[in-house]
PDB file of C-alpha atoms and ligand atoms in Angstrom:
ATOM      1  CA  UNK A   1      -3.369  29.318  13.578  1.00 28.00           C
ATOM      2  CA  UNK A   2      -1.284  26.446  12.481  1.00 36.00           C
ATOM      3  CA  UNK A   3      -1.511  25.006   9.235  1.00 38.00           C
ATOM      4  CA  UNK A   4      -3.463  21.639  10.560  1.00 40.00           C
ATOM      5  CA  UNK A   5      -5.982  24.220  11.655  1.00 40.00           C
ATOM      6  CA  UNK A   6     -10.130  23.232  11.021  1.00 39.00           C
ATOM      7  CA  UNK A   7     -10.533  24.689   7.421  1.00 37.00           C
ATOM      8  CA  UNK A   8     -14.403  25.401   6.714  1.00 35.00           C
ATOM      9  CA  UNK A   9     -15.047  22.150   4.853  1.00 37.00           C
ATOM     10  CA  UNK A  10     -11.962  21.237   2.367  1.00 41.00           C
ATOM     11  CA  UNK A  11     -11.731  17.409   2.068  1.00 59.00           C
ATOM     12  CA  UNK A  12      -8.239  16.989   1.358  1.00 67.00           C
ATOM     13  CA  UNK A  13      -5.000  19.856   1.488  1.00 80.00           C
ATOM     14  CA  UNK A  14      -2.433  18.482  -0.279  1.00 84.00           C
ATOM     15  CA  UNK A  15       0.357  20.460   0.915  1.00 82.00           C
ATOM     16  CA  UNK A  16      -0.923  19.006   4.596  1.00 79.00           C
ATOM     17  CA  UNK A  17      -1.212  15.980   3.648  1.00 77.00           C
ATOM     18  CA  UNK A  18       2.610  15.600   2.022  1.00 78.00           C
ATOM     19  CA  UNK A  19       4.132  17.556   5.116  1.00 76.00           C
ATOM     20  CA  UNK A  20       1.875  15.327   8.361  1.00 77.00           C
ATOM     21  CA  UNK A  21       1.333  12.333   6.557  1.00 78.00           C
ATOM     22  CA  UNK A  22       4.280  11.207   4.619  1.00 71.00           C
ATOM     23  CA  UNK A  23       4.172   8.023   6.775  1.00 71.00           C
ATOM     24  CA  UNK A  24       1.811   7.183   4.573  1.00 73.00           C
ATOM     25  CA  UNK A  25       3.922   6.136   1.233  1.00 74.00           C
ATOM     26  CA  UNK A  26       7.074   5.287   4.122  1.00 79.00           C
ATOM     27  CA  UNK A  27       4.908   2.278   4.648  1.00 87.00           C
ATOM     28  CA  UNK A  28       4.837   1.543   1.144  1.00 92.00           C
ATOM     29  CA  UNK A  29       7.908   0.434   0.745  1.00 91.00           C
ATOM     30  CA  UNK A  30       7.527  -3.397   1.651  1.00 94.00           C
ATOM     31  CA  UNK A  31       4.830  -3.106  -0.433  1.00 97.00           C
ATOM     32  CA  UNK A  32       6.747  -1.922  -3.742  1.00 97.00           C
ATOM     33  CA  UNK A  33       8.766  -5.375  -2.685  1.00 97.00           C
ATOM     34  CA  UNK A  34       5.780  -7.333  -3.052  1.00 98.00           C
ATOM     35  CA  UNK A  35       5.089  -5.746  -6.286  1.00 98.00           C
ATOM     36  CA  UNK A  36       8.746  -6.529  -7.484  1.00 98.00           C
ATOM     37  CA  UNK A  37       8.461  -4.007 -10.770  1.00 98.00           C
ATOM     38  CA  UNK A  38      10.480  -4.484 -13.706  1.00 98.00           C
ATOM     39  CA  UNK A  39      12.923  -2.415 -15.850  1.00 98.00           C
ATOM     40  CA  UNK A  40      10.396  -1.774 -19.173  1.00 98.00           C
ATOM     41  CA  UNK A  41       7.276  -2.814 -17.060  1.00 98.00           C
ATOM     42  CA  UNK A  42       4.057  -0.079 -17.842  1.00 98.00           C
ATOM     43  CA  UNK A  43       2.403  -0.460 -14.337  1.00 98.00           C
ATOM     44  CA  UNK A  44      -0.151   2.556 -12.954  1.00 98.00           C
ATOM     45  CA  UNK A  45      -0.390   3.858  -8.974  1.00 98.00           C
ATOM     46  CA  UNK A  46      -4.114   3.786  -7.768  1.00 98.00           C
ATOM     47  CA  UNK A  47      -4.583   6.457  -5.543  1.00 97.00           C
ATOM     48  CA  UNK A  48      -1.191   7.905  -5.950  1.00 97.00           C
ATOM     49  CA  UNK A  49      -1.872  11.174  -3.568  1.00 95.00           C
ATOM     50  CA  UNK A  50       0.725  13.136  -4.294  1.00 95.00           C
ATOM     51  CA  UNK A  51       3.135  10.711  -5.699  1.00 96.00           C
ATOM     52  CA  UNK A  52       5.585   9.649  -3.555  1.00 95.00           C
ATOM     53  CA  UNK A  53       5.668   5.825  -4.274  1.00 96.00           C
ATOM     54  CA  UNK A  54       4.637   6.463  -7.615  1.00 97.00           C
ATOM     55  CA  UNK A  55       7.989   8.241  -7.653  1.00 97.00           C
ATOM     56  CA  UNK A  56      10.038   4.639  -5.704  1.00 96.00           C
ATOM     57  CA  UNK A  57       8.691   2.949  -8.583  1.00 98.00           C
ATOM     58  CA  UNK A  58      10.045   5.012 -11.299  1.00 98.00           C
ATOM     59  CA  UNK A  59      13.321   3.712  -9.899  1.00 97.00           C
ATOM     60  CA  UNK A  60      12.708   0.616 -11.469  1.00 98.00           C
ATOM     61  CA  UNK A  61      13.334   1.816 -15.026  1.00 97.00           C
ATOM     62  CA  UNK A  62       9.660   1.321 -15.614  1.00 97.00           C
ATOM     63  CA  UNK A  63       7.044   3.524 -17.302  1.00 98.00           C
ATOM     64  CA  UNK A  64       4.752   4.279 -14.268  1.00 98.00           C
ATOM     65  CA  UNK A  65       1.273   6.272 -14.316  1.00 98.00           C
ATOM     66  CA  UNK A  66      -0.058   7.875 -10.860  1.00 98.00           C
ATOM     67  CA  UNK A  67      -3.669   8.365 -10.561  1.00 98.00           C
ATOM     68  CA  UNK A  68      -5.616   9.975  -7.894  1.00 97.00           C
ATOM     69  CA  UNK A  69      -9.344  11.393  -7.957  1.00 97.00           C
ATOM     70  CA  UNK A  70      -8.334  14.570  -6.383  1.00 96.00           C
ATOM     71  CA  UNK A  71      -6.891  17.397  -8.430  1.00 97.00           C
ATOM     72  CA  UNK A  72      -5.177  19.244  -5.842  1.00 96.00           C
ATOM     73  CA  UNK A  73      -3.017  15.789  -4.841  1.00 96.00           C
ATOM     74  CA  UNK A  74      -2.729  15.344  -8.708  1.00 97.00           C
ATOM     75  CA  UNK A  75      -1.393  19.281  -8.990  1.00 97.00           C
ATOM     76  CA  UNK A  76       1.360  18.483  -6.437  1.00 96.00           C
ATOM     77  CA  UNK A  77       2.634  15.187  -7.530  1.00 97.00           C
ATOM     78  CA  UNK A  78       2.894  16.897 -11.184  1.00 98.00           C
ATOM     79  CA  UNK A  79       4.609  19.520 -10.064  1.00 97.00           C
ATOM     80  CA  UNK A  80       6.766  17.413  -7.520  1.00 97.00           C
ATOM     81  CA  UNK A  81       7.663  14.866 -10.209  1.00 98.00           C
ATOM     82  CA  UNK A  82       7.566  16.720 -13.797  1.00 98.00           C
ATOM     83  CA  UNK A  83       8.911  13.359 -15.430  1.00 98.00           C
ATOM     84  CA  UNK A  84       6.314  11.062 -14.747  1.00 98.00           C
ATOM     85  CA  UNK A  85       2.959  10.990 -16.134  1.00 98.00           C
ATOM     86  CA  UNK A  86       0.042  11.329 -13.510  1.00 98.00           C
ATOM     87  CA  UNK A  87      -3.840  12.040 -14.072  1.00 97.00           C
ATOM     88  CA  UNK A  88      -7.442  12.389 -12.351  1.00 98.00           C
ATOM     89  CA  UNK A  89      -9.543  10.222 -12.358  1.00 98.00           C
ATOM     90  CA  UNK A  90     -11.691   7.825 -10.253  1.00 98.00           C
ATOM     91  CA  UNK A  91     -11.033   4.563  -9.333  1.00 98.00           C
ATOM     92  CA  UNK A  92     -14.240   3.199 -10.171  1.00 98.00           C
ATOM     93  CA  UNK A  93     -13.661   4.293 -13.940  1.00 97.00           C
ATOM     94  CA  UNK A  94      -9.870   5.216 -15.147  1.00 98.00           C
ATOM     95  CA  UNK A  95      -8.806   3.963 -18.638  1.00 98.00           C
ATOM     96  CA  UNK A  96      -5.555   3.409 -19.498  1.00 97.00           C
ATOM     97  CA  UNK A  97      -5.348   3.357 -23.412  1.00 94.00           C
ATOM     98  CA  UNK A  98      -3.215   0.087 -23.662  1.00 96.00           C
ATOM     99  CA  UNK A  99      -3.196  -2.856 -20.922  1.00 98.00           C
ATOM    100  CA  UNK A 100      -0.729  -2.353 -18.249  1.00 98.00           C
ATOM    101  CA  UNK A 101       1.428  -5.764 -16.325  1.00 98.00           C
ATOM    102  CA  UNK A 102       0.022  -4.395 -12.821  1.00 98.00           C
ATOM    103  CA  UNK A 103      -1.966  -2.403 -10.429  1.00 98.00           C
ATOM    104  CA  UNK A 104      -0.510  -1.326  -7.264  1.00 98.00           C
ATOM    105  CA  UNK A 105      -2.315   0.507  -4.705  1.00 98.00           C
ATOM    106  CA  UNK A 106      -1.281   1.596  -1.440  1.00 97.00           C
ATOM    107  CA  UNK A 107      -3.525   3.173   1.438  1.00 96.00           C
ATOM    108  CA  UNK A 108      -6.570   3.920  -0.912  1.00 97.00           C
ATOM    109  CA  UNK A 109      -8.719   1.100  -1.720  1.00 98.00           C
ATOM    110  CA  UNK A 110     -11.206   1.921   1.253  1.00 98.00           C
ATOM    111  CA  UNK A 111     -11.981   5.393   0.154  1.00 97.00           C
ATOM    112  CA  UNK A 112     -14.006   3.363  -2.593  1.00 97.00           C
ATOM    113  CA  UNK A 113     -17.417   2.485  -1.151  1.00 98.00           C
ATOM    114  CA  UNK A 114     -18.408  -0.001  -4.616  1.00 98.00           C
ATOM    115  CA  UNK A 115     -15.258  -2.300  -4.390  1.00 98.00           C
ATOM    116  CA  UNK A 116     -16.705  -4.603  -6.656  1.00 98.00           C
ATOM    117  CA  UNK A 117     -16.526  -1.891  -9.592  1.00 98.00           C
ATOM    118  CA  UNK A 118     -13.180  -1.002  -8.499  1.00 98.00           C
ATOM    119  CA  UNK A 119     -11.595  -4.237  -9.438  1.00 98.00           C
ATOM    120  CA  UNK A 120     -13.490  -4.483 -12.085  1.00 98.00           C
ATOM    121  CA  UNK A 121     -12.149  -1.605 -13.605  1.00 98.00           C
ATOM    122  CA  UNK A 122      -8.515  -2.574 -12.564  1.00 98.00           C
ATOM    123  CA  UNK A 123      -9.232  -5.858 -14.179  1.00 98.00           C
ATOM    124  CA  UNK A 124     -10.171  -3.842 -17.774  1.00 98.00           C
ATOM    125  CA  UNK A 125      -6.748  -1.824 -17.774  1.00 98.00           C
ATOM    126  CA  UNK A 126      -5.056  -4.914 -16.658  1.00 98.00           C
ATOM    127  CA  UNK A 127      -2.654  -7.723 -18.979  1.00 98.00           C
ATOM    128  CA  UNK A 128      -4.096 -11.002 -18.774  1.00 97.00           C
ATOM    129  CA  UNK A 129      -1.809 -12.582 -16.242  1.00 98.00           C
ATOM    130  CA  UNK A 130      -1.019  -8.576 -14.772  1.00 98.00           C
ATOM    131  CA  UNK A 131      -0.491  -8.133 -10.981  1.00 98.00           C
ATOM    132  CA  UNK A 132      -2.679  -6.400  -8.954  1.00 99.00           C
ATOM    133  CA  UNK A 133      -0.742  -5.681  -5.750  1.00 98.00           C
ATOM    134  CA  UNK A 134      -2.729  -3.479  -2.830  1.00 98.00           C
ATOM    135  CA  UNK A 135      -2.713  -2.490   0.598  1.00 98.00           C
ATOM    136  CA  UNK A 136      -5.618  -0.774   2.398  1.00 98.00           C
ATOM    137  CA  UNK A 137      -7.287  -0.732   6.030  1.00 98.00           C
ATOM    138  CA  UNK A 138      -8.846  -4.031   6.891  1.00 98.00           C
ATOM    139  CA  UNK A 139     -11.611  -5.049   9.590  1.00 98.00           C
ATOM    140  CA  UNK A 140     -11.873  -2.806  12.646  1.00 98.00           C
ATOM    141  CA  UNK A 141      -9.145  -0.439  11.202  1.00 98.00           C
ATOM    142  CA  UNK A 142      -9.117   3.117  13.339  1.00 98.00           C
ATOM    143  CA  UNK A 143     -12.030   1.395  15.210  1.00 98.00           C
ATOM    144  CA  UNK A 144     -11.110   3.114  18.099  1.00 98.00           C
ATOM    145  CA  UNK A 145     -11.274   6.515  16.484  1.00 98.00           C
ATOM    146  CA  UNK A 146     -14.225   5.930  15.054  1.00 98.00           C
ATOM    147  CA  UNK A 147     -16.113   4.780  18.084  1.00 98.00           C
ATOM    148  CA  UNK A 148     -14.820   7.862  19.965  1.00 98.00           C
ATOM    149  CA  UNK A 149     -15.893  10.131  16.743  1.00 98.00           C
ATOM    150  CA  UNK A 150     -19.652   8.399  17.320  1.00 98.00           C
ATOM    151  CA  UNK A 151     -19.153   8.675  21.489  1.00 98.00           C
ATOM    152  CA  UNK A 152     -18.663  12.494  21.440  1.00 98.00           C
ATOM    153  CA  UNK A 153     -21.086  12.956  18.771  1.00 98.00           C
ATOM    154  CA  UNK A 154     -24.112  11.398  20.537  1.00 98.00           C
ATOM    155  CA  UNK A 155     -22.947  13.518  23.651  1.00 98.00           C
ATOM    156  CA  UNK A 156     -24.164  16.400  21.472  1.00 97.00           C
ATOM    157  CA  UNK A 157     -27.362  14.824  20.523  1.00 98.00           C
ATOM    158  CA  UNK A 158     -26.086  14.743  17.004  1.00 97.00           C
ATOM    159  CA  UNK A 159     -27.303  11.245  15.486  1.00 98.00           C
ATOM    160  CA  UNK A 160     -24.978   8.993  13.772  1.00 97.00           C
ATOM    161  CA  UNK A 161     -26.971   8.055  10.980  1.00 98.00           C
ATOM    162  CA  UNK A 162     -26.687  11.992  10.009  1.00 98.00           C
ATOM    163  CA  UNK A 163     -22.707  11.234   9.119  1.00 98.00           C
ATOM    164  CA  UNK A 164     -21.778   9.378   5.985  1.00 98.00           C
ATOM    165  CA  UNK A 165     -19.242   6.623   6.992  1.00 98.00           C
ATOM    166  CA  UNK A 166     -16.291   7.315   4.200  1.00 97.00           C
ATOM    167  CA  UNK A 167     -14.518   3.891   4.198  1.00 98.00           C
ATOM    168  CA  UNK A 168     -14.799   0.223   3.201  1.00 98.00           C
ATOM    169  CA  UNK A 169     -12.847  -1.753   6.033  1.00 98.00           C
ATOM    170  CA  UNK A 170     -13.110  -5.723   4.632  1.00 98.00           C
ATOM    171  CA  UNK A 171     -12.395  -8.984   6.740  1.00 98.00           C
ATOM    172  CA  UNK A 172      -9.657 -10.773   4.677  1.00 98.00           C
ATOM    173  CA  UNK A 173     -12.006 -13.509   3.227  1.00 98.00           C
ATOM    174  CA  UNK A 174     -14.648 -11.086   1.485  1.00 98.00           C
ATOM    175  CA  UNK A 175     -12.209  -9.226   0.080  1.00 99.00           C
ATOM    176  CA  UNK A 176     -10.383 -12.706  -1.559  1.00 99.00           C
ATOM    177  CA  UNK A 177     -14.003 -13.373  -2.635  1.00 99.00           C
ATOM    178  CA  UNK A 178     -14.182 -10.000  -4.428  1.00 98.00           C
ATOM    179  CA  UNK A 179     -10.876 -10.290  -6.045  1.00 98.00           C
ATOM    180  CA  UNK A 180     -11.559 -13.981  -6.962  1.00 98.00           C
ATOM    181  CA  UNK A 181     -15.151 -12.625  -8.566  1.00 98.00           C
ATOM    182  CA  UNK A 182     -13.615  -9.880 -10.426  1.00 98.00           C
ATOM    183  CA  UNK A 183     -11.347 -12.377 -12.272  1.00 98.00           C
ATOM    184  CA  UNK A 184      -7.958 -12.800 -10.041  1.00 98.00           C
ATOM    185  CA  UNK A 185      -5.664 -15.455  -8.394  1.00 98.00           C
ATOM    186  CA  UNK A 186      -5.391 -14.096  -4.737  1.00 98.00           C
ATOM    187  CA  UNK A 187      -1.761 -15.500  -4.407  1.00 98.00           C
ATOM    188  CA  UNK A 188      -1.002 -13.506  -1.098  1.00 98.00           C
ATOM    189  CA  UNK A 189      -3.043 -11.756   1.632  1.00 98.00           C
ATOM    190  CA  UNK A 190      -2.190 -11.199   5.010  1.00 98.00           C
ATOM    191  CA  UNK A 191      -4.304  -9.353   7.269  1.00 98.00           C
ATOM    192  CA  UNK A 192      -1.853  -7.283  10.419  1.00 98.00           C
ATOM    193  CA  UNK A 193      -2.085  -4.669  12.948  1.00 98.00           C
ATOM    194  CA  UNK A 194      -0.226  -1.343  12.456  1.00 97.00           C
ATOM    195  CA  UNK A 195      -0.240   1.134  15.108  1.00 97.00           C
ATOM    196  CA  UNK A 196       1.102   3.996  13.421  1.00 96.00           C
ATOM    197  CA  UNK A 197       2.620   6.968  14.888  1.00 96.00           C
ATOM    198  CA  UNK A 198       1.735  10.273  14.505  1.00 96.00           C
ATOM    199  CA  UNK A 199       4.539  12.042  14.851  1.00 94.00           C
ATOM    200  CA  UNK A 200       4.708  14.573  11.920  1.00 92.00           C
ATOM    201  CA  UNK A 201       0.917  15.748  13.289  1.00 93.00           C
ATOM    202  CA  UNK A 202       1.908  18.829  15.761  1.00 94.00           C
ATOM    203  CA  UNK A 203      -1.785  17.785  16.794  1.00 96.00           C
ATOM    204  CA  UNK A 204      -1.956  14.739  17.103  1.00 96.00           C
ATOM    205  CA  UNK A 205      -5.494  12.310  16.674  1.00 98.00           C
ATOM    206  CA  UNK A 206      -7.083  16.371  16.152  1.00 98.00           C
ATOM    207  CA  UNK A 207      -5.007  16.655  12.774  1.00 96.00           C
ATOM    208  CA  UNK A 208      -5.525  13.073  11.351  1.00 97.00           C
ATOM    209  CA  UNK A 209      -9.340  13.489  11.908  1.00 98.00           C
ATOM    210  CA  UNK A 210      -9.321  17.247  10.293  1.00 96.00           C
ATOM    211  CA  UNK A 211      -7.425  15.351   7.363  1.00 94.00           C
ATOM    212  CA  UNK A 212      -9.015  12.080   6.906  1.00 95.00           C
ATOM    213  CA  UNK A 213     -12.709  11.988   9.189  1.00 97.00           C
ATOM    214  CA  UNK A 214     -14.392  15.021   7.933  1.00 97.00           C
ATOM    215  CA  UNK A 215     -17.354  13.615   7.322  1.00 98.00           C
ATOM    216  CA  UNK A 216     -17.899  13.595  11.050  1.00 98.00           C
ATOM    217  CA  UNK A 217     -16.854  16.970  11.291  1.00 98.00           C
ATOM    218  CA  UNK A 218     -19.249  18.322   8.751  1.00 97.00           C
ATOM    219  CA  UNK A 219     -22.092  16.958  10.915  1.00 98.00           C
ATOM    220  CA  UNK A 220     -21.507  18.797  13.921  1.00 98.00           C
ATOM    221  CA  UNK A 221     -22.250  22.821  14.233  1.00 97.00           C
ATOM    222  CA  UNK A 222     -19.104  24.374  12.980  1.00 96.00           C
ATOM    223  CA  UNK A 223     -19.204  26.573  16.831  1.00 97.00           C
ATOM    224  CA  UNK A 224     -18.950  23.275  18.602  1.00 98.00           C
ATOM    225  CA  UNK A 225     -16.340  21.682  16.219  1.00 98.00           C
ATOM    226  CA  UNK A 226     -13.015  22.551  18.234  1.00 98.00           C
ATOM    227  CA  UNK A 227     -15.210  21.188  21.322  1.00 98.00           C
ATOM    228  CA  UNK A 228     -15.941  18.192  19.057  1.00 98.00           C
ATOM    229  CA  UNK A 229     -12.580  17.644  18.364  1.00 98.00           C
ATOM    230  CA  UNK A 230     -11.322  17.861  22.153  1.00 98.00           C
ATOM    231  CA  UNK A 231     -14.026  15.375  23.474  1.00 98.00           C
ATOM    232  CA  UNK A 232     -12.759  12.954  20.521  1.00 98.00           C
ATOM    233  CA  UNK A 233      -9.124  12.872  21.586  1.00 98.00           C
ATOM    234  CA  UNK A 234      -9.534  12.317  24.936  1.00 98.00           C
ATOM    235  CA  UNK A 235     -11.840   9.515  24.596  1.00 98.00           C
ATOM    236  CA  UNK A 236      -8.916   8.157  22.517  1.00 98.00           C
ATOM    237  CA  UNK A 237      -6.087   8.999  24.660  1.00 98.00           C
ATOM    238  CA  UNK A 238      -6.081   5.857  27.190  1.00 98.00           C
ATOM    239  CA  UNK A 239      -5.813   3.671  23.640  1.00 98.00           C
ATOM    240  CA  UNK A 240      -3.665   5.812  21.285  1.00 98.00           C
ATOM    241  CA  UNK A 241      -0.906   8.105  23.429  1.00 98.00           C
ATOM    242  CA  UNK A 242       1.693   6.302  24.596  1.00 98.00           C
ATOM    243  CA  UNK A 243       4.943   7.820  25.870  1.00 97.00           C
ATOM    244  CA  UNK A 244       4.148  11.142  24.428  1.00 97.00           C
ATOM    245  CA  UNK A 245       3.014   9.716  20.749  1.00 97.00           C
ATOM    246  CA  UNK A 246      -0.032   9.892  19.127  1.00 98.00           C
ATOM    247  CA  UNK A 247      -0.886   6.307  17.083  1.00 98.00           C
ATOM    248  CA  UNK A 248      -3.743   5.636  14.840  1.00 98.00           C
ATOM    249  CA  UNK A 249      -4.984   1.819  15.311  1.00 98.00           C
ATOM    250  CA  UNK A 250      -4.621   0.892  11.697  1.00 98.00           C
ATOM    251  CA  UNK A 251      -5.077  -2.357  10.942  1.00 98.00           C
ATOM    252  CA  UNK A 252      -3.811  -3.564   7.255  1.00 98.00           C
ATOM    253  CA  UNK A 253      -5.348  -5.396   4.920  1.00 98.00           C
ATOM    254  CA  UNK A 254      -2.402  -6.633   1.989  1.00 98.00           C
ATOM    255  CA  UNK A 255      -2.548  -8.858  -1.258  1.00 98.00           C
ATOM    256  CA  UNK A 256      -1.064  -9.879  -4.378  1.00 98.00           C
ATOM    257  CA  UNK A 257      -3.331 -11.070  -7.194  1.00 99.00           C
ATOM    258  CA  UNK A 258      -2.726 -12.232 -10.484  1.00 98.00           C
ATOM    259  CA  UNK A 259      -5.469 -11.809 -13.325  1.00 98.00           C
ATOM    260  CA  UNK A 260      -6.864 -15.200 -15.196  1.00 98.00           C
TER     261      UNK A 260
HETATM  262  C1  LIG B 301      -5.817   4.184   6.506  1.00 80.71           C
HETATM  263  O1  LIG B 301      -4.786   4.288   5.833  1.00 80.71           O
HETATM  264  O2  LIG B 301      -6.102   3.163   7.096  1.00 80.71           O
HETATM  265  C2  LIG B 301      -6.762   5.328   6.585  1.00 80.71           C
HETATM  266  C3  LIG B 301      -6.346   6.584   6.243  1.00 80.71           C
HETATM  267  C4  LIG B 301      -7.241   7.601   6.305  1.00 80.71           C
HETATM  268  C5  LIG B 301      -8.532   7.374   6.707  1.00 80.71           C
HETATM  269  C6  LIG B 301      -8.932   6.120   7.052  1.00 80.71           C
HETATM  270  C7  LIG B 301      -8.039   5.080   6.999  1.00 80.71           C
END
């Protein structure tokens, strides 16, 4: 068995996730541009996974502070990064004792299903006038995966209502309108396309879903799973291999926003 192997019902290996999915803070980068830190700048990483960018930022000669709701993704970056400071906590309610200039937030925001609280919390740990700088998946992001997820699980009579759908995937405007509600100036937001390659994923569209859909998973028997997962990559396969690669149709959602 390889690593990317179906574990019982783990949400998230961090190890995995650092060695398959590392194209995850490589897209980051133009987003730490947007952010533009600033030598002596206090500025925290929401949803830092295991730290990578967290790590980019650092380089700015400012005081940085990763955190992630998941302790094993918190374990790693601590132990990949002794010299920065990272904690757990949730989205929805981390406190930062003192006001920070900005937020930044790549690849996270739609694992929060109450947005609205999200901001709001960013907004409390935020300077007035403090940056809150994101990326995330936007409107039909992996919309392809997903439909093929549903296809092959109504061809085994499993329901879709059964699975709980993980992610928040906003159209441009209603996110604007929840930024613009929860206090900000939405100076910037673009909304793009992103095919992105899979090509640290020895399996392809059957390790992103093992790592990121398992909500799906846990809904089907676990002796039809590998089945499961077959079905779901070939109903993918005329949209997302190409050439020999493996793609996941992301779509990107990306903003800068200032705090009244
Ligand atoms: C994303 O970055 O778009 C994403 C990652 C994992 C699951 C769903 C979406």
């Amino acid at each position: 068995m390889n690593k990317l192997d179906f574990k019982g019902m783990k949400e998230w290996d961090a190890e995995v996730y650092d060695k398959s999915f590392g194209f995850i803070s490589e897209y980051g980068s133009e987003l730490i541009e947007l952010l533009n830190p600033q030598a002596g700048e206090r500025l925290v990483d929401l949803g830092c996974g295991v730290g990578q960018l967290t790590a980019k930022i650092k380089t700015f000669d400012c005081d940085v502070i990763g955190v992630d709701a998941d302790p094993d993704m918190i374990h790693l970056a601590q132990k990949k990064y002794p010299n920065i400071e990272f904690f757990c906590a949730k989205a929805e309610d981390f406190s930062i004792p003192d006001p920070v200039n900005a937020c930044f937030s790549n690849a996270f925001l739609h694992w929060s299903l109450q947005p609205e609280k999200v901001i709001l919390n960013i907004a409390k740990n935020l300077k007035s006038g403090g940056r809150f700088v994101g990326e995330m998946g936007g409107h039909r992001n992996v919309i392809t995966i997903t439909d093929a997820l549903y296809e092959a699980l109504a061809e085994q009579s499993v329901e879709r209502e059964k699975v709980k759908f993980p992610w928040f995937f906003p159209e441009k405007d209603y996110y604007i309108s929840l930024l613009q509600e929860g206090g900000f100036q939405v100076n910037k937001a673009y909304y793009f396309v992103r095919p992105t390659p899979l090509d640290d994923c020895p399996n392809g569209i059957k390790d992103w879903i093992q790592m990121f859909a398992t909500n799906f998973l846990k809904v089907v028997p676990e002796n039809r799973v590998s089945e499961f997962l077959c079905r779901t990559e070939e109903l993918c396969r005329d949209k997302l291999y190409t050439n020999g690669r493996w793609f996941a149709d992301y779509t990107r959602l990306r903003f800068y926003a200032e705090l009244l």
